[in-house]
Each structure stands twice: as structure tokens, then as C-alpha cells.
Tab-separated table of C-alpha atoms in Angstrom:
chain	number	residue	atom	x	y	z
H	1	MET	CA	-156.631	38.247	-165.219
H	2	THR	CA	-157.664	36.472	-162.075
H	3	LYS	CA	-158.927	38.272	-158.995
H	4	ILE	CA	-158.821	37.210	-155.370
H	5	TYR	CA	-161.979	37.557	-153.291
H	6	LYS	CA	-162.553	37.043	-149.593
H	7	TYR	CA	-165.505	36.189	-147.408
H	8	GLN	CA	-166.334	34.580	-144.086
H	9	LYS	CA	-168.273	31.345	-144.022
H	10	ILE	CA	-171.257	31.656	-141.716
H	11	THR	CA	-172.746	28.696	-139.892
H	12	ASP	CA	-176.120	28.627	-138.192
H	13	GLN	CA	-177.792	25.655	-136.535
H	14	PHE	CA	-178.630	24.033	-139.876
H	15	THR	CA	-176.396	25.401	-142.629
H	16	THR	CA	-172.915	26.610	-143.468
H	17	TYR	CA	-173.181	29.479	-145.920
H	18	CYS	CA	-170.300	29.717	-148.331
H	19	LEU	CA	-169.534	31.108	-151.754
H	20	VAL	CA	-171.987	30.017	-154.425
H	21	GLU	CA	-170.223	29.106	-157.652
H	22	PRO	CA	-171.803	29.407	-161.100
H	23	ASP	CA	-173.304	26.456	-162.929
H	24	TYR	CA	-170.202	25.445	-164.852
H	25	ASN	CA	-172.304	23.447	-167.337
H	26	LEU	CA	-173.723	26.740	-168.600
H	27	LEU	CA	-170.343	28.425	-169.038
H	28	GLU	CA	-168.301	28.408	-172.211
H	29	THR	CA	-165.005	28.147	-170.338
H	30	GLU	CA	-162.993	25.487	-168.582
H	31	ASP	CA	-161.983	28.019	-165.908
H	32	ARG	CA	-163.029	27.338	-162.334
H	33	ILE	CA	-163.159	29.198	-159.038
H	34	THR	CA	-160.488	27.907	-156.667
H	35	GLU	CA	-160.714	28.140	-152.900
H	36	LEU	CA	-157.157	29.039	-151.959
H	37	CYS	CA	-157.174	28.962	-148.168
H	38	THR	CA	-158.737	30.234	-144.968
H	39	ILE	CA	-156.744	32.563	-142.718
H	40	ASP	CA	-158.147	33.726	-139.380
H	41	GLY	CA	-161.663	32.721	-140.435
H	42	VAL	CA	-161.480	34.562	-143.774
H	43	THR	CA	-161.671	32.389	-146.889
H	44	TYR	CA	-159.818	33.497	-150.016
H	45	VAL	CA	-160.863	32.369	-153.483
H	46	SER	CA	-159.375	32.820	-156.934
H	47	VAL	CA	-161.905	33.889	-159.569
H	48	PRO	CA	-160.862	34.050	-163.244
H	49	ASP	CA	-162.151	37.037	-165.200
H	50	SER	CA	-164.099	34.652	-167.427
H	51	ILE	CA	-166.397	33.857	-164.499
H	52	THR	CA	-169.045	36.151	-163.070
H	53	LEU	CA	-170.012	35.341	-159.508
H	54	PRO	CA	-173.705	34.542	-159.174
H	55	GLU	CA	-175.899	36.065	-156.497
H	56	GLN	CA	-174.614	35.074	-153.074
H	57	PRO	CA	-176.490	34.152	-149.908
H	58	GLU	CA	-177.441	37.231	-147.888
H	59	GLN	CA	-175.532	35.778	-144.922
H	60	ILE	CA	-172.132	36.306	-146.535
H	61	THR	CA	-170.367	39.264	-148.085
H	62	VAL	CA	-167.877	38.619	-150.865
H	63	GLU	CA	-165.282	41.349	-151.419
H	64	GLU	CA	-162.485	41.729	-153.922
H	65	VAL	CA	-159.125	41.797	-152.169
H	66	GLU	CA	-156.442	44.422	-152.561
H	67	LEU	CA	-153.540	42.000	-152.754
H	68	THR	CA	-150.643	43.442	-150.776
H	69	ASP	CA	-147.282	41.677	-150.790
H	70	GLU	CA	-147.862	40.596	-147.183
H	71	LEU	CA	-151.317	39.137	-147.912
H	72	LYS	CA	-150.037	37.450	-151.064
H	73	GLU	CA	-147.298	35.704	-149.080
H	74	SER	CA	-149.769	34.705	-146.349
H	75	ILE	CA	-152.109	33.155	-148.909
H	76	LYS	CA	-149.225	31.382	-150.645
H	77	SER	CA	-148.051	29.961	-147.323
H	78	ALA	CA	-151.520	28.734	-146.348
H	79	SER	CA	-152.772	27.504	-149.725
H	80	PRO	CA	-152.678	23.768	-150.448
H	81	HIS	CA	-152.936	24.638	-154.164
H	82	VAL	CA	-149.726	26.650	-154.021
H	83	GLN	CA	-148.051	23.830	-152.111
H	84	LEU	CA	-149.094	21.416	-154.880
H	85	ILE	CA	-147.619	23.734	-157.503
H	86	ASN	CA	-144.370	23.896	-155.522
H	87	ASP	CA	-144.360	20.097	-155.225
H	88	ARG	CA	-144.940	19.736	-158.964
H	89	VAL	CA	-142.000	22.025	-159.693
H	90	VAL	CA	-139.797	19.710	-157.632
H	91	VAL	CA	-141.216	16.635	-159.400
H	92	ARG	CA	-140.438	18.212	-162.784
H	93	ILE	CA	-136.860	18.836	-161.670
H	94	ARG	CA	-136.537	15.299	-160.259
H	95	GLU	CA	-137.672	13.828	-163.569
H	96	VAL	CA	-134.322	14.956	-164.965
H	97	TYR	CA	-132.042	15.642	-161.981
H	98	SER	CA	-131.774	13.737	-158.692
H	99	LEU	CA	-130.922	15.504	-155.459
H	100	ASN	CA	-127.394	14.131	-155.790
H	101	ASP	CA	-127.211	15.588	-159.308
H	102	GLU	CA	-128.206	18.967	-157.922
H	103	ILE	CA	-125.503	18.843	-155.264
H	104	LYS	CA	-123.013	17.871	-157.958
H	105	MET	CA	-124.004	20.960	-159.989
H	106	ILE	CA	-122.941	23.190	-157.105
H	107	ARG	CA	-119.433	21.796	-157.371
H	108	LEU	CA	-119.340	21.934	-161.180
H	109	SER	CA	-120.424	25.539	-161.432
H	110	PRO	CA	-119.652	27.249	-163.732
H	111	SER	CA	-119.676	24.734	-166.551
H	112	ALA	CA	-121.746	23.814	-169.589
H	113	GLU	CA	-123.406	21.069	-167.554
H	114	SER	CA	-124.333	23.419	-164.698
H	115	THR	CA	-125.598	26.008	-167.176
H	116	ALA	CA	-127.917	23.397	-168.749
H	117	TYR	CA	-129.082	22.398	-165.267
H	118	ASN	CA	-129.769	26.026	-164.278
H	119	GLU	CA	-131.728	26.641	-167.484
H	120	TYR	CA	-133.836	23.544	-166.909
H	121	VAL	CA	-134.548	24.429	-163.275
H	122	GLU	CA	-135.529	27.959	-164.310
H	123	SER	CA	-137.952	26.551	-166.887
H	124	CYS	CA	-139.548	24.448	-164.127
H	125	ARG	CA	-139.737	27.451	-161.820
H	126	ASP	CA	-141.250	29.540	-164.645
H	127	TRP	CA	-143.958	26.901	-165.023
H	128	GLY	CA	-144.683	27.257	-161.292
H	129	ARG	CA	-144.782	31.036	-161.488
H	130	VAL	CA	-147.283	30.882	-164.358
H	131	ALA	CA	-149.459	28.386	-162.434
H	132	LYS	CA	-149.477	30.716	-159.392
H	133	ALA	CA	-150.188	33.744	-161.590
H	134	ASN	CA	-153.193	31.862	-163.021
H	135	LEU	CA	-154.490	31.738	-159.433
H	136	GLY	CA	-153.955	35.488	-159.102
H	137	LEU	CA	-150.865	35.135	-156.937
């Protein structure tokens, strides 16, 4: 399972202190930490369970987030990664159905053709849901 953490980046006259990630070359996983977004100066990151955060700079405090529905929606709205997932869902649909095809399905419903369309779209949306779940959202 993936957890969401938050912290505030701190900048002094010489340095911006941010989350220190592990040395991925030493890990036996392809998983990576993903910076999801920054909201009101608070940065949210997705950390897979397979990764242990290394010691962090004393200037920042990293805390696990209790992900409420409201916070989850805020992160989804602000995250470029979630937007990319949403865009990829649309691309997957467009590989098979054009926008005109989709409008046509509204008029054909219910039919075997619209049922096949709905099943395909749901499979694309399921892919997106899994991708977001892998980010902890």
C-alpha cells in the first residue's frame, strides 16, 4: 500500500531543503517516491510501502497524512500526475472511439454496440483508478 506524506520545503539564503529520497540504486524495487503537488505551501508525496524514507534534513518535518475525502480531492485536483492519468484514460478511449463515436453511443443506447462501448470505457477508467490507487489516491 502507498502512503501520502506531507512537508513544507524550507529555503534559507543558500539552500532549499526538501524531502531526501533513498538511493534507488541500492533498492531492490522499481518503486519510486512521487511528488504529487504543493497546496498552500505544503508538499504532498506518495511513498510506496517498499520504500523506507531515509533520514531527513533537520529543517523539515515529514508527516504521514490522514487522507480525508476532502484532502484526497484537493490533491487530485492539484496533482499533475493525476492529470496525466486522466489524460491517458482519454487517450486510451480515443484509440478506439472518437468523440463523434461517443456522441453516437448516446443515441444508440441501449444496444449491443453501446454496451461494448460502455465496457471498453469502464476498462479504461479502471486502469486510471488503479494508477491513482498506486499513488495512494
